[in-house]
mmCIF file of C-alpha atoms in Angstrom:
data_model
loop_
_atom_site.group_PDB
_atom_site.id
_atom_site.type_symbol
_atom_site.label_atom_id
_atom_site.label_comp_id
_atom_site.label_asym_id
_atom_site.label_seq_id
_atom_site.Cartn_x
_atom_site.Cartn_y
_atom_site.Cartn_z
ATOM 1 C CA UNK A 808 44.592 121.291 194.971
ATOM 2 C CA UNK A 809 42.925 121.766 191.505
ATOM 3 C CA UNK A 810 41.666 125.139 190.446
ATOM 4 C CA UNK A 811 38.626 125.388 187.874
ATOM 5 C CA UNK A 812 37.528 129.011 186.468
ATOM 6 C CA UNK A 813 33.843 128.973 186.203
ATOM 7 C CA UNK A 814 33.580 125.344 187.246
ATOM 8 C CA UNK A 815 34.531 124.349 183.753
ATOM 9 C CA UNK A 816 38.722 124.689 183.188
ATOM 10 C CA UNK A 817 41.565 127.095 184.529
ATOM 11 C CA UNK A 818 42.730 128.777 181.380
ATOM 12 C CA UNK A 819 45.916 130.614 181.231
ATOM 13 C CA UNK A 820 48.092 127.663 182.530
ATOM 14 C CA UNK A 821 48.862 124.493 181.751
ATOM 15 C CA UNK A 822 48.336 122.533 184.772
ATOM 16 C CA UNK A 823 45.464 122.625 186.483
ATOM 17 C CA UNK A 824 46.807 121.302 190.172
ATOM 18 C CA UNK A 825 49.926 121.887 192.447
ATOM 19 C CA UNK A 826 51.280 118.545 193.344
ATOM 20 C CA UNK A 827 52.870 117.576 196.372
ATOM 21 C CA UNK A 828 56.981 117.910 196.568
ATOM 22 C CA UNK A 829 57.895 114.408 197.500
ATOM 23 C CA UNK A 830 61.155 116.233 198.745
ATOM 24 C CA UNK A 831 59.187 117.942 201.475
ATOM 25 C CA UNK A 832 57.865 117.018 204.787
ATOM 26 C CA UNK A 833 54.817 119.369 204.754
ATOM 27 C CA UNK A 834 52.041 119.897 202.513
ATOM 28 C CA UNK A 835 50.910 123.269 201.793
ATOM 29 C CA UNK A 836 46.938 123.339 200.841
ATOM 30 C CA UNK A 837 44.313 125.753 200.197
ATOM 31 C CA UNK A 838 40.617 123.234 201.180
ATOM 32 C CA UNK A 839 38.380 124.936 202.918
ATOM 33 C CA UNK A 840 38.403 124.233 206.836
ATOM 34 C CA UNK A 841 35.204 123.979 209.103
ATOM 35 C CA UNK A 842 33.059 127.155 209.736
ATOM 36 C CA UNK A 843 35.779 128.908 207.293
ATOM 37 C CA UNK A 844 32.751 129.955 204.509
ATOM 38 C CA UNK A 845 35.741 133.153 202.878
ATOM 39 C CA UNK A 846 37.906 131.289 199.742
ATOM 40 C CA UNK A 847 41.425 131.333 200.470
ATOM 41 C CA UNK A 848 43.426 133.792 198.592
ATOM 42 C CA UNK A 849 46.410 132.745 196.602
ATOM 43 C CA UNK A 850 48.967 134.724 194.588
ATOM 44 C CA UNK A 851 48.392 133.462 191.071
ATOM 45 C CA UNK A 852 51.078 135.617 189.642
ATOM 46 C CA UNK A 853 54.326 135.227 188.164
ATOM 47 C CA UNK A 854 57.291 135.770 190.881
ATOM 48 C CA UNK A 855 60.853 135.567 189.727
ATOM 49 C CA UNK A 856 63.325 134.404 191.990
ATOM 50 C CA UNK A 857 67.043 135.486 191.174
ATOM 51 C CA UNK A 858 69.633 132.326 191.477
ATOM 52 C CA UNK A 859 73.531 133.051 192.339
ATOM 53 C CA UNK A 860 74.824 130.070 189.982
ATOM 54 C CA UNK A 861 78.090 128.842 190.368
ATOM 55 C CA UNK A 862 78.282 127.541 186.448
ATOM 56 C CA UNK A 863 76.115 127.406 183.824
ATOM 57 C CA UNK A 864 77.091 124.825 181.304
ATOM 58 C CA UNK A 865 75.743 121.142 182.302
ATOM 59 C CA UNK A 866 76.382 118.011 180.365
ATOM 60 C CA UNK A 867 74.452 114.955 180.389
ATOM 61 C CA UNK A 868 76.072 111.314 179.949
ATOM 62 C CA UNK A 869 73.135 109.468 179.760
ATOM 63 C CA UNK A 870 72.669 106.819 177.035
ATOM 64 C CA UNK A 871 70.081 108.838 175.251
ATOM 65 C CA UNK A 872 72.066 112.000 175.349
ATOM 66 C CA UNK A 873 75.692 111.281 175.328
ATOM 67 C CA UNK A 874 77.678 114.371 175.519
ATOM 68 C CA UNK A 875 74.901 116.705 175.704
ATOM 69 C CA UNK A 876 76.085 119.986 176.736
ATOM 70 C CA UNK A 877 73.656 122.706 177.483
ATOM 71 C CA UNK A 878 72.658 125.939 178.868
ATOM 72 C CA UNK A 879 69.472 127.040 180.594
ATOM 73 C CA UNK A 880 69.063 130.610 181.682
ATOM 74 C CA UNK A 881 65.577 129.501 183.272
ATOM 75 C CA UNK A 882 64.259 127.140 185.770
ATOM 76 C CA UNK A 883 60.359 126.864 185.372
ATOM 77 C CA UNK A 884 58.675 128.289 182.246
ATOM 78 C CA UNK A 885 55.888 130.573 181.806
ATOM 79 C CA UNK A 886 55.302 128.470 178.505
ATOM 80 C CA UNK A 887 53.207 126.365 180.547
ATOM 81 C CA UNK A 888 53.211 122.871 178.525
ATOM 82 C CA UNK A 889 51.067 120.421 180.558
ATOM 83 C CA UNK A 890 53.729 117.407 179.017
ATOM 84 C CA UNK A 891 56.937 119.257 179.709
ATOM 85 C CA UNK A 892 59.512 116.781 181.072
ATOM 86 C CA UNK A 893 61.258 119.383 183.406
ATOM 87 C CA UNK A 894 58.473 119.708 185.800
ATOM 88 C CA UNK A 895 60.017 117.257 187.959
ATOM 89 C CA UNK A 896 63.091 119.201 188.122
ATOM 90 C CA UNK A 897 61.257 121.813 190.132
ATOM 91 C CA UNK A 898 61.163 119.899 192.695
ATOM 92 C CA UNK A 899 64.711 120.230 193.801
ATOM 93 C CA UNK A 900 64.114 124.048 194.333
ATOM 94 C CA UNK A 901 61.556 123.036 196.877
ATOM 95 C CA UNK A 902 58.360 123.933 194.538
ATOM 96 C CA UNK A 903 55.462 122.265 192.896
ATOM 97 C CA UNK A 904 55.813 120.518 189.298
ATOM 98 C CA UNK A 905 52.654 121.701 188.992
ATOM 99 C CA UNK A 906 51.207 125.301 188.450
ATOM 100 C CA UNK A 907 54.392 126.099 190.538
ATOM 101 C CA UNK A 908 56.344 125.244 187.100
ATOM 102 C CA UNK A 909 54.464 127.666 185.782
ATOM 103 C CA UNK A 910 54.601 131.000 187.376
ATOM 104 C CA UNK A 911 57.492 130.403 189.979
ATOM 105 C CA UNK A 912 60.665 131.315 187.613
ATOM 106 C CA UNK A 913 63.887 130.898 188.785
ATOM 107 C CA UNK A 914 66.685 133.586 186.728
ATOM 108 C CA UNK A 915 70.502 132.984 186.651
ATOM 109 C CA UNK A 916 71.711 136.828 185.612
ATOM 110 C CA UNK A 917 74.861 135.346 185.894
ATOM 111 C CA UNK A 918 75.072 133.180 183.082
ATOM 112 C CA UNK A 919 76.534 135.048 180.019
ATOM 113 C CA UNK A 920 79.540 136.330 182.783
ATOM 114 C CA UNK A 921 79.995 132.132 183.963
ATOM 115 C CA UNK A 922 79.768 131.276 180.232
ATOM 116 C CA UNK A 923 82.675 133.204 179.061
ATOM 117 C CA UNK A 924 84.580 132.053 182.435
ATOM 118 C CA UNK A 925 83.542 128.396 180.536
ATOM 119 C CA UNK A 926 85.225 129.129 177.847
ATOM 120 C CA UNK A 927 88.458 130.687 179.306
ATOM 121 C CA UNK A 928 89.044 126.883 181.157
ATOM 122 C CA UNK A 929 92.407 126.016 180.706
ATOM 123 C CA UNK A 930 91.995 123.050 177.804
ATOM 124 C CA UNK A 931 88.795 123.887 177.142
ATOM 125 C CA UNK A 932 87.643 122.285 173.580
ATOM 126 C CA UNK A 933 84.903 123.739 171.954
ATOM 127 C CA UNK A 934 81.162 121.673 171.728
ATOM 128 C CA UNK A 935 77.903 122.991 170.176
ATOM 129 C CA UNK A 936 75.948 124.068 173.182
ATOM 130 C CA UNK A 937 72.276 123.865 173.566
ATOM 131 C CA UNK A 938 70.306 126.440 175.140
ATOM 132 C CA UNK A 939 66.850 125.147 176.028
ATOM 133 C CA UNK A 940 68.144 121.630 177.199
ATOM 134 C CA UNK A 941 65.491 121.656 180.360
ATOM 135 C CA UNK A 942 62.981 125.095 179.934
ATOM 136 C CA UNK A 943 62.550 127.673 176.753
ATOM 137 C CA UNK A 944 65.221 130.531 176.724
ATOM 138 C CA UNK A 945 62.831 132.500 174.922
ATOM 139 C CA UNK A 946 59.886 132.339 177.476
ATOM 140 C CA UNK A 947 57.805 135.629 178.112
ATOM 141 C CA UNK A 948 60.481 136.982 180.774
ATOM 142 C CA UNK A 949 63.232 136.544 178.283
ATOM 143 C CA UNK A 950 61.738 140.118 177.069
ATOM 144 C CA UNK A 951 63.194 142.404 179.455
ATOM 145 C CA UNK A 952 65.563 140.043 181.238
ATOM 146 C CA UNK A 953 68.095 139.862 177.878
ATOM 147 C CA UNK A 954 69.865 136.736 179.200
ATOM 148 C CA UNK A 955 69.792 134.978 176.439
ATOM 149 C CA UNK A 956 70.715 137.306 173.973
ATOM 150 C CA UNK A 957 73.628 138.249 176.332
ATOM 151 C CA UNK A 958 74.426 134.168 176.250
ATOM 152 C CA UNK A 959 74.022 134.528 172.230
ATOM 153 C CA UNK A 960 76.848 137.816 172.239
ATOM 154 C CA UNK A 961 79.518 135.715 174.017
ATOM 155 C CA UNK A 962 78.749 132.543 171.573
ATOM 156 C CA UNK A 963 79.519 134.966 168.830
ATOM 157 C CA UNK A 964 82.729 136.989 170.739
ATOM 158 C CA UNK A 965 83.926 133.317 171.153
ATOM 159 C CA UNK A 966 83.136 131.382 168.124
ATOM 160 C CA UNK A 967 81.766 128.509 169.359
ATOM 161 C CA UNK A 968 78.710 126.723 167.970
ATOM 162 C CA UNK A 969 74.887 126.694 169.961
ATOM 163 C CA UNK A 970 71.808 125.021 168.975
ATOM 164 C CA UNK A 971 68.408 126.644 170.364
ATOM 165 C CA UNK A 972 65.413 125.083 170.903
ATOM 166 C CA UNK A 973 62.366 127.219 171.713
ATOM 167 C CA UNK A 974 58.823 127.730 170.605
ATOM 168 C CA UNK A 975 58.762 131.506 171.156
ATOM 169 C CA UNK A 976 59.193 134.127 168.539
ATOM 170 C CA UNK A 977 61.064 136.519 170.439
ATOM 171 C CA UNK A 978 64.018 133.910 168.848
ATOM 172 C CA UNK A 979 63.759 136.926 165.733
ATOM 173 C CA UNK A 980 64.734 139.709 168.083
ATOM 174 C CA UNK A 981 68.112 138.062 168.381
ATOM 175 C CA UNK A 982 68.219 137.816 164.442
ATOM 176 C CA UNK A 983 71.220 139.543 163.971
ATOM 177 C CA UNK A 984 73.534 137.636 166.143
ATOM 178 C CA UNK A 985 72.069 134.049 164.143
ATOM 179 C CA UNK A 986 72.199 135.545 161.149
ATOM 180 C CA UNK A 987 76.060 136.400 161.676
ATOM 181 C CA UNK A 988 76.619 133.271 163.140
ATOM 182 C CA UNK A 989 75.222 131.043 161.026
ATOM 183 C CA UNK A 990 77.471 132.747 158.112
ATOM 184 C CA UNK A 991 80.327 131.168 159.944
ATOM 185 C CA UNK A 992 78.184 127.539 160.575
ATOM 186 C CA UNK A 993 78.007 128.358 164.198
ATOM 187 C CA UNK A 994 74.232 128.777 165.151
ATOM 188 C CA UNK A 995 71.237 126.119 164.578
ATOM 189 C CA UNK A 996 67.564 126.720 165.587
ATOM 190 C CA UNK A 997 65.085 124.189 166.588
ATOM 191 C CA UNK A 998 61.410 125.133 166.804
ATOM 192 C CA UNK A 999 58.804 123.135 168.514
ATOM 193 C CA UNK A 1000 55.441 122.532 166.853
ATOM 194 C CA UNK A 1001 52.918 120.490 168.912
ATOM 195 C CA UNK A 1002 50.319 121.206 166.841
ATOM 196 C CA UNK A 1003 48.647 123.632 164.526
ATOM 197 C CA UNK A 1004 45.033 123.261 165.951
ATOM 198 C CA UNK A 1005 44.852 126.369 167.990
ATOM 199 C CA UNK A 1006 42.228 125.078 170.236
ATOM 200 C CA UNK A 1007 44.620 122.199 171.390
ATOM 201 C CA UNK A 1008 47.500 124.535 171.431
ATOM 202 C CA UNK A 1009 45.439 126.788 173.920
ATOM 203 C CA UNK A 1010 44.637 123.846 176.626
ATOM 204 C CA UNK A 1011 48.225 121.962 175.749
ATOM 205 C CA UNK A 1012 50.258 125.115 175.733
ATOM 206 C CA UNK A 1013 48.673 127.990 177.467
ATOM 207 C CA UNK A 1014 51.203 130.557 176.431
ATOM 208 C CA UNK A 1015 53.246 129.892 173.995
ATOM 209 C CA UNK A 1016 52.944 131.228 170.403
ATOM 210 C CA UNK A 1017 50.530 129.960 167.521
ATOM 211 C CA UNK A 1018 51.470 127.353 165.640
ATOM 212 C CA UNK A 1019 50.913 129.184 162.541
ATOM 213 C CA UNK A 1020 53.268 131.921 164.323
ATOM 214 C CA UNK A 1021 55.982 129.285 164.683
ATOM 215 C CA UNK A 1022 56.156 128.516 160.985
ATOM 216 C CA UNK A 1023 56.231 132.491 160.259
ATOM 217 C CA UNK A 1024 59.207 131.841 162.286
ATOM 218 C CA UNK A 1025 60.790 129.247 160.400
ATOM 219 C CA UNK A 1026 60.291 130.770 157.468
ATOM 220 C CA UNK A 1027 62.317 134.154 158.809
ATOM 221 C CA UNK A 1028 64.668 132.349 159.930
ATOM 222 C CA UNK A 1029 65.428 130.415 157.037
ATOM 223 C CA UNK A 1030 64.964 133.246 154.674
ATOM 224 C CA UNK A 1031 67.989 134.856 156.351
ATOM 225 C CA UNK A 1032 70.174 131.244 155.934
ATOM 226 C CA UNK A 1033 69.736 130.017 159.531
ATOM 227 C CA UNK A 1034 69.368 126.544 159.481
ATOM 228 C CA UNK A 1035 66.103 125.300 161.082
ATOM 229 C CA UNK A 1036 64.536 122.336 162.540
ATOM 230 C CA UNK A 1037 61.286 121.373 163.217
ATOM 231 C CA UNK A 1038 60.427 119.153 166.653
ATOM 232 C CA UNK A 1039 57.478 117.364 166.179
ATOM 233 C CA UNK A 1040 57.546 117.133 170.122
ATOM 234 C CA UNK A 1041 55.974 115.381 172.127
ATOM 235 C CA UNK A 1042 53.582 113.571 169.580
ATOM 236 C CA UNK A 1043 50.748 112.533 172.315
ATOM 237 C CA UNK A 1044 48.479 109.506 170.469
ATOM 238 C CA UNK A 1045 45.586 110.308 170.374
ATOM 239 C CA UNK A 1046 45.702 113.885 170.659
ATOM 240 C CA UNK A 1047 48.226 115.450 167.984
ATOM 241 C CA UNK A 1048 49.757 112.333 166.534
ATOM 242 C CA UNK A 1049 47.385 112.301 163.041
ATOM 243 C CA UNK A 1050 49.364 116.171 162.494
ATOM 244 C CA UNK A 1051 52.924 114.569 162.031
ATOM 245 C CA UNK A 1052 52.449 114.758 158.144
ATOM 246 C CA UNK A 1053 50.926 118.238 157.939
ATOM 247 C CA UNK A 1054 53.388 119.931 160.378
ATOM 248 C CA UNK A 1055 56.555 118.495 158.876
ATOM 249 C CA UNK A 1056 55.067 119.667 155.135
ATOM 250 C CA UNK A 1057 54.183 123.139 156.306
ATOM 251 C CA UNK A 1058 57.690 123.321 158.299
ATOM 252 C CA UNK A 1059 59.483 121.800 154.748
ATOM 253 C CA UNK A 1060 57.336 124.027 152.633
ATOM 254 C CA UNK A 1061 58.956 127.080 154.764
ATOM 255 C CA UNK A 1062 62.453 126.563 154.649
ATOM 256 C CA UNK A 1063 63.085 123.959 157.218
ATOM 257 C CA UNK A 1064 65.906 121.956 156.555
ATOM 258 C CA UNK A 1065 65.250 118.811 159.411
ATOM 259 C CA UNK A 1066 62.667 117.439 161.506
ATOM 260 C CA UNK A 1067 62.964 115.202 165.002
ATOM 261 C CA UNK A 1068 60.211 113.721 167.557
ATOM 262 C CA UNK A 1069 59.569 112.162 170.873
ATOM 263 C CA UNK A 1070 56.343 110.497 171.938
ATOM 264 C CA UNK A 1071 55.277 112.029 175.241
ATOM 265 C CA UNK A 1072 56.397 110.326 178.416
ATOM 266 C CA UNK A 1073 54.828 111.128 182.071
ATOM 267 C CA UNK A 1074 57.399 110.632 184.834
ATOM 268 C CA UNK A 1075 56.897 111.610 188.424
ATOM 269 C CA UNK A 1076 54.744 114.530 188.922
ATOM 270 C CA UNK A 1077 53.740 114.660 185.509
ATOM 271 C CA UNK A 1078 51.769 111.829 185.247
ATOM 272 C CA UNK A 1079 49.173 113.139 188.046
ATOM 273 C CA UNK A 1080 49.211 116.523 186.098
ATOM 274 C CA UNK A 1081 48.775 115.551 182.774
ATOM 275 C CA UNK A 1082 46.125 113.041 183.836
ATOM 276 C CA UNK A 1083 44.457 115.399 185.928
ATOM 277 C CA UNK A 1084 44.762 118.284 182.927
ATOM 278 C CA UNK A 1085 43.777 115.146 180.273
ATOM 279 C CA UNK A 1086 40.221 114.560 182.089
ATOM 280 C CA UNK A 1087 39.467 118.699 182.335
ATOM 281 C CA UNK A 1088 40.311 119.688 178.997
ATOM 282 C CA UNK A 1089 39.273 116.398 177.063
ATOM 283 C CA UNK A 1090 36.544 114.624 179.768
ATOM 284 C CA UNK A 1091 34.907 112.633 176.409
ATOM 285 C CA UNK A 1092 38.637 110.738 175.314
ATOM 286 C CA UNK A 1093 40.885 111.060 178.166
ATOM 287 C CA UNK A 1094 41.173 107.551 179.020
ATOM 288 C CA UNK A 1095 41.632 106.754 175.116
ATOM 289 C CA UNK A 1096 44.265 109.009 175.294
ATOM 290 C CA UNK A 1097 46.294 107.504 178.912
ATOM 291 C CA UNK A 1098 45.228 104.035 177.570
ATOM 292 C CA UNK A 1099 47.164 105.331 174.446
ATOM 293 C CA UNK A 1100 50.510 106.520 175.967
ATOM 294 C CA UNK A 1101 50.772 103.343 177.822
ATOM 295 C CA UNK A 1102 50.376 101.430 175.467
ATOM 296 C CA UNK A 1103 53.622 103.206 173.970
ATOM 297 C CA UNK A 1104 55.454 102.396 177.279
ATOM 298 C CA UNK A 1105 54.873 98.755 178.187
ATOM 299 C CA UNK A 1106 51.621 99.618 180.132
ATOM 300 C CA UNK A 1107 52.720 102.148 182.115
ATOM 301 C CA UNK A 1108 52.175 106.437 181.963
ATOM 302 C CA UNK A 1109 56.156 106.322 182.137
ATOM 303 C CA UNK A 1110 59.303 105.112 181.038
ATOM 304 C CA UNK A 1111 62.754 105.525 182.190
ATOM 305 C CA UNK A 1112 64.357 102.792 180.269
ATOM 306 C CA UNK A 1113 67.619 104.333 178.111
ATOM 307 C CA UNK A 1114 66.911 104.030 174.285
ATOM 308 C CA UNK A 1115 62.984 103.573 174.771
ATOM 309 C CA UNK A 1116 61.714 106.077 176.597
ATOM 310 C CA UNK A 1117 61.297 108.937 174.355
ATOM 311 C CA UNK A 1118 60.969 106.705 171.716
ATOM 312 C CA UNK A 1119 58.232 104.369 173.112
ATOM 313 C CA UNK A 1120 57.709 100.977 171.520
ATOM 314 C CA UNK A 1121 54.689 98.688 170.730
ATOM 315 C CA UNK A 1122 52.552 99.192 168.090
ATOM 316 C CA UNK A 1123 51.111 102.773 168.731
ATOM 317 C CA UNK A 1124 54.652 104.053 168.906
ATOM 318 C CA UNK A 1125 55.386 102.133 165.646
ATOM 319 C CA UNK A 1126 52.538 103.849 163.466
ATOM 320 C CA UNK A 1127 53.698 106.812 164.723
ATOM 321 C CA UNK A 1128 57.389 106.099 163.571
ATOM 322 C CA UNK A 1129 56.133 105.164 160.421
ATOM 323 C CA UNK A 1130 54.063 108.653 160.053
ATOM 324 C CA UNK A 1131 57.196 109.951 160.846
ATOM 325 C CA UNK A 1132 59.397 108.659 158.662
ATOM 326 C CA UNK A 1133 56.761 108.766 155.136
ATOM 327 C CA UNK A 1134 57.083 112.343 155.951
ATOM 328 C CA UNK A 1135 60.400 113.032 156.397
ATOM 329 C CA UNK A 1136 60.722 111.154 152.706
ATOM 330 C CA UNK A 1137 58.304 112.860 151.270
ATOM 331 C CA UNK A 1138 58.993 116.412 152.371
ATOM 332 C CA UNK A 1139 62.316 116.621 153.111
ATOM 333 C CA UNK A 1140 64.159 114.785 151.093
ATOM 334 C CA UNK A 1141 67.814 115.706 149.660
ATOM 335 C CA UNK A 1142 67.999 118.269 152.825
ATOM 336 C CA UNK A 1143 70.172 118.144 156.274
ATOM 337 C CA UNK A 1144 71.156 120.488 158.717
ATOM 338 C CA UNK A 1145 74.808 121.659 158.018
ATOM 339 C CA UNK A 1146 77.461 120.578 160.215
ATOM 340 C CA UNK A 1147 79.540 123.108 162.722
ATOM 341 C CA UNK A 1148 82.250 124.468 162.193
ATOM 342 C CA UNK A 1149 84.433 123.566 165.542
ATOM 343 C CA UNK A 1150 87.689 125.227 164.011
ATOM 344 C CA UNK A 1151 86.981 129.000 164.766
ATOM 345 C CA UNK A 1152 86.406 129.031 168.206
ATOM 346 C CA UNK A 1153 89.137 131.678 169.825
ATOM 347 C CA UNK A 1154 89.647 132.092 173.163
ATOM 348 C CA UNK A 1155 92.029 134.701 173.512
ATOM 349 C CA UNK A 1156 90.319 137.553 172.545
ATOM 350 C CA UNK A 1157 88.405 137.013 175.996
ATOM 351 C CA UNK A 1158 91.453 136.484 178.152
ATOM 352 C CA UNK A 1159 92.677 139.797 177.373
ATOM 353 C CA UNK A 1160 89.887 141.327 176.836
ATOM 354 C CA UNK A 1161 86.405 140.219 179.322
ATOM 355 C CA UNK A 1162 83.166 141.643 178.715
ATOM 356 C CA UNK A 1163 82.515 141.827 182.538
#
């Protein structure tokens, strides 16, 4: 079912349809049925739905992420990226990749209380831990919930090291708790940049904050001696890929420290949203752009192939890799992310003493 606001483009989310959950039998639509002349109604606002979670720390074996150990408070995000990869993983909770991604959030309350039962495991050994492996901790909800500030006070309590990757500012209300841990080399920040053209970032990411507002970001961070990171993510050819050079410069020139990329990949749903959203917002290049991305993934929208598919290959995905790299060189040079201190991680402060 697409939606269209004035006939012209549904602003205010990313996607612009509600694609079908191959994991369900029935199809829930909203055409109009004979003699029916009234439009349907639908709710087009944000519900939460509260999640009971056993655990909260996942790790991920794959080739392309060995040992990645991470932490998301959120399932869906309000963020609203029309590329994001975990769309697809909405599926499992029975809803849409699609606008249902968007404005169906699922909250685990839970998670700072399972964290710190994490870290009392018998033999556990402390790993940096990455919040924002699959959706933003910092979306809009973030606001009042608190999980992931509550998440970032049992980091500290404990010692042990987290990475965050967001593109939300609300990252400076929690400040104080990166400043103090990144005194001890516990606490990296990763901030996403798409782009800094603000009428791309509108259509690309409905609700997320400015690019220039991301680099005011970096630049607070860094000021108070939190390492940052730009991600250059997903470069879409075509689309963003000629600002690789001017977003890592403007990142460098405010304190950032590292820079890292993908090139955009459309698995499952996401292909059918993207190319749906692709022809709406950009009618006069979209095939350019899907002619583009496949030709970064052997002819095809997607790519599951470990090593390659966030990567891409051919010679669009080689220009960009060599944008890439001239820029890192140029503008970062002599500068890396310091490394984490595993050693001061102390668990029995929260044996004998739980914050729950």
């Amino acid at each position: 079912m697409a939606h269209e606001e004035n006939g012209e483009f549904f602003k205010g989310r990313g996607a612009q349809v509600n694609t079908h959950n191959k994991f369900l039998k029935q199809k829930y639509v909203l055409d109009h049925i004979e003699g029916l002349d009234e439009q349907l109604l639908e709710d087009t606002r944000t519900q939460l739905f509260e999640e009971n979670a056993k655990k909260i720390v996942s790790e991920s074996n794959s080739p392309d992420l060995s040992h990645f150990v991470s932490i998301n408070p959120y399932q869906g995000c309000e963020h609203g990226c029309i590329y994001c990869y975990a769309r697809n993983t909405h599926e499992y909770f029975g809803f849409s990749a699609g606008l249902d991604f968007e404005r169906k959030i699922i909250v685990k309350r839970n998670a700072a209380e399972l964290l710190e039962k994490h870290f009392n495991k018998k033999g556990y050994q402390p790993v940096p831990i990455v919040l924002s492996g699959n959706t933003d901790c910092y979306q809009p909800t973030e606001r009042k919930l608190k999980i992931t500030r509550s998440l970032l006070q049992v980091f500290l309590k404990y010692r042990n090291p987290v990475s965050i990757i967001t593109k939300n500012n609300l990252v400076l209300r929690d400040i104080d708790i990166l400043t103090e841990m990144a005194q001890m080399n516990l606490a990296h920040v990763n901030i996403s940049i798409t782009s800094l053209n603000e009428s791309l970032r509108q259509k690309l990411e409905p609700r997320t904050v400015t690019g220039m507002g991301r680099l005011a970001v970096i630049q607070k961070l860094s000021e108070k001696g939190i390492p940052v990171r730009v991600m250059v993510a997903p470069i879409i050819p075509g689309l963003n890929s000629n600002e690789i050079p001017d977003i890592i410069k403007a990142a460098a020139d405010r304190g950032a420290l590292s820079a890292g990329f993908t090139i955009v990949r459309l698995n499952g749903s996401i292909a059918e949203i993207f190319t749906d959203w692709v022809h709406k917002a950009y009618p006069d290049r979209a095939e350019k752009v899907l002619n583009m991305i496949k030709a970064c993934h052997n002819g095809n929208l997607n790519d599951s192939e470990f090593g390659r598919r966030m990567s891409g290959d051919g010679h669009v995905a080689n220009s960009i890799h060599q944008l890439y790299r001239m820029a890192c060189v140029r503008f970062l040079a002599g500068r890396e992310m310091p490394s984490y201190d595993l050693s001061l991680f102390t668990p029995t402060g929260g044996k004998q003493m739980g914050m729950f």
